[in-house]
């Protein structure tokens, strides 16, 4: 039993989609969430800078005594998780585009992956993709500009719709029947995506798989909390706390949002 908190970080508010899955599956755990919005987007930065930012976030969470760290960002996972695992003692859970289930289930043999430049150009993404997609066409689409718009907090704007559509349409025209969301900000686009995707196209994101993996690693390492009280969560942002608070506002659990210039 271990009552310390789970640490979670992302380049901004996107990883709250992962936090939501974790707190649903593990309601008695408590989390500290870091939204490094000041440095978003990570996806356009060089790999060395993504690594430095991931180290900074990790050390912030470890200084707050976290027992496990969830890298709730595909870009940080694909560019930094090997280093983090090799250099820190706590377990790390990462997130990568869920290509495997899409490749197994596609009928058209054409799948789309919408992700950041940083994720799509990483070697970890390429080796995972290669391992699971024999005989499958993988349409890799960079979501340039989407993270910035989501970070602004207006998830219903026409500009956002138009930009998203400009990425989705060409993949539809090529026959994609699975769309893999390879960025933790993108689940917030699902209501918009549902308006532009025909019914035969399935959207896949990795949030629930990350939550299950978090539970499994906590269990096998004896790190689950002994508490039977619902967890209270802390959110730190170095960006706009109102945007973070608004994205959390539908949540029923107890949480606090703080501005901190980390
Ligand atoms: N949520 C991050 C990811 O999953 C966003 C990347 C970014 O900041 O560009 O990749």
Tab-separated table of C-alpha atoms and ligand atoms in Angstrom:
chain	number	residue	atom	x	y	z
A	1	UNK	CA	0.000	0.000	0.000
A	2	UNK	CA	1.273	3.448	-0.895
A	3	UNK	CA	-0.691	6.638	-0.351
A	4	UNK	CA	1.617	8.928	-2.323
A	5	UNK	CA	0.205	10.596	-5.408
A	6	UNK	CA	0.358	9.649	-9.066
A	7	UNK	CA	2.136	12.344	-11.123
A	8	UNK	CA	0.880	13.170	-14.617
A	9	UNK	CA	2.302	15.645	-17.097
A	10	UNK	CA	1.555	16.950	-20.566
A	11	UNK	CA	2.525	19.940	-22.670
A	12	UNK	CA	-0.796	21.456	-21.618
A	13	UNK	CA	-4.413	20.549	-21.018
A	14	UNK	CA	-4.551	17.538	-23.383
A	15	UNK	CA	-3.412	14.976	-20.809
A	16	UNK	CA	-6.472	15.749	-18.698
A	17	UNK	CA	-8.201	13.301	-21.079
A	18	UNK	CA	-5.852	10.635	-19.668
A	19	UNK	CA	-6.294	11.846	-16.092
A	20	UNK	CA	-10.068	11.426	-16.553
A	21	UNK	CA	-9.652	7.756	-17.482
A	22	UNK	CA	-7.229	7.138	-14.596
A	23	UNK	CA	-9.432	8.660	-11.920
A	24	UNK	CA	-12.425	6.736	-13.224
A	25	UNK	CA	-10.597	3.416	-13.038
A	26	UNK	CA	-8.731	4.221	-9.802
A	27	UNK	CA	-11.108	6.496	-7.855
A	28	UNK	CA	-9.208	6.288	-4.547
A	29	UNK	CA	-5.868	7.387	-6.016
A	30	UNK	CA	-4.844	11.054	-5.859
A	31	UNK	CA	-3.051	12.761	-8.733
A	32	UNK	CA	-0.900	15.803	-9.316
A	33	UNK	CA	-1.276	17.028	-12.890
A	34	UNK	CA	1.213	19.372	-14.555
A	35	UNK	CA	0.078	21.331	-17.604
A	36	UNK	CA	3.194	22.810	-19.175
A	37	UNK	CA	1.078	25.098	-21.362
A	38	UNK	CA	3.731	27.815	-21.394
A	39	UNK	CA	5.846	25.505	-23.554
A	40	UNK	CA	3.075	24.079	-25.763
A	41	UNK	CA	3.211	22.839	-28.391
A	42	UNK	CA	5.974	20.306	-27.770
A	43	UNK	CA	5.282	18.736	-31.146
A	44	UNK	CA	7.172	21.323	-33.174
A	45	UNK	CA	10.249	21.373	-30.928
A	46	UNK	CA	13.502	19.482	-31.551
A	47	UNK	CA	13.847	16.148	-29.701
A	48	UNK	CA	16.519	17.489	-27.299
A	49	UNK	CA	14.195	20.236	-26.136
A	50	UNK	CA	11.288	17.805	-25.672
A	51	UNK	CA	13.620	15.683	-23.535
A	52	UNK	CA	14.705	18.688	-21.426
A	53	UNK	CA	11.086	19.690	-20.818
A	54	UNK	CA	10.180	16.107	-19.887
A	55	UNK	CA	13.054	16.013	-17.372
A	56	UNK	CA	11.952	19.344	-15.878
A	57	UNK	CA	8.367	18.063	-15.448
A	58	UNK	CA	9.523	14.746	-14.009
A	59	UNK	CA	11.737	16.436	-11.417
A	60	UNK	CA	8.907	18.770	-10.421
A	61	UNK	CA	6.652	15.774	-9.786
A	62	UNK	CA	9.339	13.789	-7.985
A	63	UNK	CA	10.027	16.780	-5.723
A	64	UNK	CA	6.361	16.418	-4.749
A	65	UNK	CA	6.926	12.780	-3.850
A	66	UNK	CA	4.970	11.094	-6.641
A	67	UNK	CA	5.065	7.279	-6.664
A	68	UNK	CA	4.595	6.799	-10.420
A	69	UNK	CA	4.616	9.160	-13.383
A	70	UNK	CA	2.254	9.078	-16.339
A	71	UNK	CA	3.702	10.826	-19.369
A	72	UNK	CA	0.289	11.861	-20.720
A	73	UNK	CA	1.735	13.148	-23.960
A	74	UNK	CA	2.541	11.124	-27.076
A	75	UNK	CA	5.229	13.605	-28.108
A	76	UNK	CA	7.052	13.420	-24.757
A	77	UNK	CA	6.639	9.626	-24.577
A	78	UNK	CA	8.036	8.951	-28.016
A	79	UNK	CA	10.981	11.312	-27.479
A	80	UNK	CA	11.828	10.910	-23.797
A	81	UNK	CA	10.438	7.838	-22.057
A	82	UNK	CA	13.458	5.628	-22.654
A	83	UNK	CA	15.692	8.235	-21.009
A	84	UNK	CA	13.290	8.766	-18.101
A	85	UNK	CA	13.003	5.040	-17.390
A	86	UNK	CA	16.768	4.647	-17.463
A	87	UNK	CA	17.473	7.585	-15.166
A	88	UNK	CA	14.748	7.670	-12.494
A	89	UNK	CA	13.585	4.978	-10.110
A	90	UNK	CA	9.808	5.428	-10.180
A	91	UNK	CA	7.780	3.544	-12.811
A	92	UNK	CA	6.761	5.533	-15.895
A	93	UNK	CA	3.636	4.938	-17.975
A	94	UNK	CA	3.711	6.358	-21.496
A	95	UNK	CA	1.240	6.840	-24.293
A	96	UNK	CA	1.735	6.080	-27.965
A	97	UNK	CA	-0.658	6.156	-30.918
A	98	UNK	CA	-2.771	2.964	-30.736
A	99	UNK	CA	-1.858	1.658	-34.162
A	100	UNK	CA	-2.135	-2.020	-33.281
A	101	UNK	CA	-5.928	-2.237	-32.690
A	102	UNK	CA	-6.532	-0.137	-35.799
A	103	UNK	CA	-4.278	-2.369	-37.907
A	104	UNK	CA	-5.927	-5.534	-36.602
A	105	UNK	CA	-9.482	-4.355	-37.257
A	106	UNK	CA	-9.296	-2.276	-40.434
A	107	UNK	CA	-11.298	-3.635	-43.356
A	108	UNK	CA	-10.059	-1.177	-45.962
A	109	UNK	CA	-6.440	-1.839	-44.861
A	110	UNK	CA	-5.982	1.912	-44.705
A	111	UNK	CA	-5.607	3.627	-41.333
A	112	UNK	CA	-4.999	7.260	-40.504
A	113	UNK	CA	-2.808	8.565	-37.679
A	114	UNK	CA	-3.271	12.159	-36.623
A	115	UNK	CA	-0.382	13.251	-34.392
A	116	UNK	CA	2.242	15.929	-33.886
A	117	UNK	CA	5.361	16.296	-35.982
A	118	UNK	CA	7.419	15.331	-32.892
A	119	UNK	CA	5.553	12.022	-32.536
A	120	UNK	CA	5.434	11.135	-36.223
A	121	UNK	CA	9.147	11.779	-36.714
A	122	UNK	CA	10.282	9.837	-33.614
A	123	UNK	CA	12.037	6.506	-33.969
A	124	UNK	CA	9.794	4.912	-31.309
A	125	UNK	CA	6.698	5.704	-33.384
A	126	UNK	CA	8.337	4.319	-36.505
A	127	UNK	CA	9.381	1.041	-34.957
A	128	UNK	CA	5.939	0.509	-33.354
A	129	UNK	CA	4.218	1.367	-36.606
A	130	UNK	CA	6.423	-0.960	-38.628
A	131	UNK	CA	5.876	-3.862	-36.228
A	132	UNK	CA	2.092	-3.812	-36.533
A	133	UNK	CA	1.228	-2.704	-40.032
A	134	UNK	CA	2.391	-5.266	-42.543
A	135	UNK	CA	0.085	-5.056	-45.559
A	136	UNK	CA	-1.606	-1.929	-44.161
A	137	UNK	CA	-1.309	1.590	-45.533
A	138	UNK	CA	-0.675	4.083	-42.730
A	139	UNK	CA	-1.613	7.665	-43.574
A	140	UNK	CA	0.440	9.868	-41.256
A	141	UNK	CA	-1.026	13.330	-40.831
A	142	UNK	CA	0.559	16.099	-38.760
A	143	UNK	CA	-2.012	18.068	-36.804
A	144	UNK	CA	-0.104	21.339	-37.118
A	145	UNK	CA	-1.885	24.141	-35.251
A	146	UNK	CA	-4.504	21.990	-33.510
A	147	UNK	CA	-2.807	21.911	-30.091
A	148	UNK	CA	-2.488	25.722	-30.029
A	149	UNK	CA	-6.195	26.103	-30.806
A	150	UNK	CA	-7.230	23.562	-28.172
A	151	UNK	CA	-4.980	25.312	-25.635
A	152	UNK	CA	-6.937	28.504	-26.349
A	153	UNK	CA	-9.943	26.707	-24.959
A	154	UNK	CA	-12.442	27.311	-27.757
A	155	UNK	CA	-13.356	23.799	-28.810
A	156	UNK	CA	-16.225	24.843	-31.043
A	157	UNK	CA	-14.647	27.497	-33.255
A	158	UNK	CA	-15.145	27.507	-37.013
A	159	UNK	CA	-11.416	27.972	-37.598
A	160	UNK	CA	-10.710	24.832	-35.603
A	161	UNK	CA	-13.349	22.915	-37.602
A	162	UNK	CA	-11.885	24.073	-40.904
A	163	UNK	CA	-8.310	23.215	-39.925
A	164	UNK	CA	-9.308	19.780	-38.660
A	165	UNK	CA	-11.339	19.102	-41.777
A	166	UNK	CA	-8.365	19.993	-43.972
A	167	UNK	CA	-6.431	17.156	-42.293
A	168	UNK	CA	-9.256	14.609	-42.220
A	169	UNK	CA	-10.678	14.995	-45.726
A	170	UNK	CA	-7.617	13.754	-47.654
A	171	UNK	CA	-7.412	10.678	-45.424
A	172	UNK	CA	-11.102	9.938	-46.030
A	173	UNK	CA	-10.608	10.323	-49.765
A	174	UNK	CA	-7.854	7.711	-49.601
A	175	UNK	CA	-10.208	5.223	-47.916
A	176	UNK	CA	-9.276	5.312	-44.221
A	177	UNK	CA	-11.669	3.386	-41.977
A	178	UNK	CA	-9.764	3.804	-38.672
A	179	UNK	CA	-8.517	7.115	-37.328
A	180	UNK	CA	-5.916	6.864	-34.555
A	181	UNK	CA	-5.673	9.933	-32.331
A	182	UNK	CA	-1.959	10.201	-31.585
A	183	UNK	CA	-2.046	13.240	-29.303
A	184	UNK	CA	-3.732	13.535	-25.925
A	185	UNK	CA	-5.214	16.900	-26.858
A	186	UNK	CA	-7.194	15.348	-29.701
A	187	UNK	CA	-9.878	13.449	-27.719
A	188	UNK	CA	-11.309	16.932	-27.115
A	189	UNK	CA	-11.917	17.048	-30.876
A	190	UNK	CA	-14.096	13.920	-30.885
A	191	UNK	CA	-17.443	15.813	-30.942
A	192	UNK	CA	-16.186	17.745	-33.977
A	193	UNK	CA	-14.709	14.649	-35.615
A	194	UNK	CA	-18.024	12.828	-35.278
A	195	UNK	CA	-19.612	15.539	-37.406
A	196	UNK	CA	-17.112	15.066	-40.226
A	197	UNK	CA	-16.505	11.303	-40.207
A	198	UNK	CA	-18.882	8.831	-41.858
A	199	UNK	CA	-20.221	6.030	-39.684
A	200	UNK	CA	-17.858	3.406	-41.050
A	201	UNK	CA	-14.824	5.246	-39.656
A	202	UNK	CA	-13.810	4.285	-36.120
A	203	UNK	CA	-11.881	6.668	-33.870
A	204	UNK	CA	-9.261	5.133	-31.597
A	205	UNK	CA	-7.518	6.792	-28.702
A	206	UNK	CA	-5.316	5.294	-26.041
A	207	UNK	CA	-6.702	6.826	-22.841
A	208	UNK	CA	-8.386	3.730	-21.395
A	209	UNK	CA	-5.400	1.525	-22.233
A	210	UNK	CA	-3.116	3.925	-20.345
A	211	UNK	CA	-5.421	3.830	-17.322
A	212	UNK	CA	-5.447	0.009	-17.358
A	213	UNK	CA	-1.664	-0.076	-17.640
A	214	UNK	CA	-1.357	2.379	-14.729
A	215	UNK	CA	-3.536	0.129	-12.579
A	216	UNK	CA	-1.561	-2.953	-13.534
A	217	UNK	CA	1.831	-1.364	-12.761
A	218	UNK	CA	0.615	0.028	-9.418
A	219	UNK	CA	-0.795	-3.392	-8.511
A	220	UNK	CA	2.305	-5.360	-9.433
A	221	UNK	CA	4.612	-2.959	-7.587
A	222	UNK	CA	2.505	-2.840	-4.399
A	223	UNK	CA	1.849	0.858	-5.006
A	224	UNK	CA	-1.956	1.029	-4.866
A	225	UNK	CA	-3.335	3.380	-2.230
A	226	UNK	CA	-4.877	1.887	0.910
A	227	UNK	CA	-7.383	4.756	1.119
A	228	UNK	CA	-11.081	4.119	0.638
A	229	UNK	CA	-11.901	7.811	0.282
A	230	UNK	CA	-12.368	9.353	-3.155
A	231	UNK	CA	-9.116	10.956	-4.328
A	232	UNK	CA	-8.559	14.721	-4.330
A	233	UNK	CA	-6.564	16.004	-7.249
A	234	UNK	CA	-4.214	18.936	-7.756
A	235	UNK	CA	-3.676	20.636	-11.108
A	236	UNK	CA	-0.777	22.980	-11.766
A	237	UNK	CA	-0.507	25.074	-14.902
A	238	UNK	CA	2.021	27.638	-16.045
A	239	UNK	CA	-0.529	28.861	-18.623
A	240	UNK	CA	-4.102	30.083	-18.315
A	241	UNK	CA	-5.727	28.495	-15.272
A	242	UNK	CA	-9.207	29.495	-16.523
A	243	UNK	CA	-8.823	27.310	-19.623
A	244	UNK	CA	-7.675	24.382	-17.499
A	245	UNK	CA	-10.512	24.935	-15.029
A	246	UNK	CA	-13.084	25.094	-17.824
A	247	UNK	CA	-11.933	21.792	-19.325
A	248	UNK	CA	-12.272	20.193	-15.863
A	249	UNK	CA	-15.595	21.806	-15.041
A	250	UNK	CA	-17.725	18.779	-15.945
A	251	UNK	CA	-15.728	16.534	-13.625
A	252	UNK	CA	-17.518	15.363	-10.496
A	253	UNK	CA	-14.426	14.701	-8.391
A	254	UNK	CA	-12.706	17.054	-5.961
A	255	UNK	CA	-9.873	19.032	-7.458
A	256	UNK	CA	-7.970	22.312	-7.159
A	257	UNK	CA	-6.286	24.312	-9.927
A	258	UNK	CA	-3.188	26.422	-9.233
A	259	UNK	CA	-1.093	28.721	-11.349
A	260	UNK	CA	2.619	28.016	-10.883
A	261	UNK	CA	5.496	29.177	-13.039
A	262	UNK	CA	7.389	25.866	-13.174
B	1	LIG	N1	-0.661	16.253	-25.813
B	1	LIG	C1	0.582	16.231	-26.553
B	1	LIG	C2	0.708	14.893	-27.280
B	1	LIG	O1	0.040	13.940	-26.894
B	1	LIG	C3	0.605	17.465	-27.353
B	1	LIG	C4	1.743	17.749	-28.136
B	1	LIG	C5	2.181	19.147	-28.289
B	1	LIG	O2	2.316	19.857	-27.311
B	1	LIG	O3	2.469	19.460	-29.434
B	1	LIG	O4	1.471	14.725	-28.197
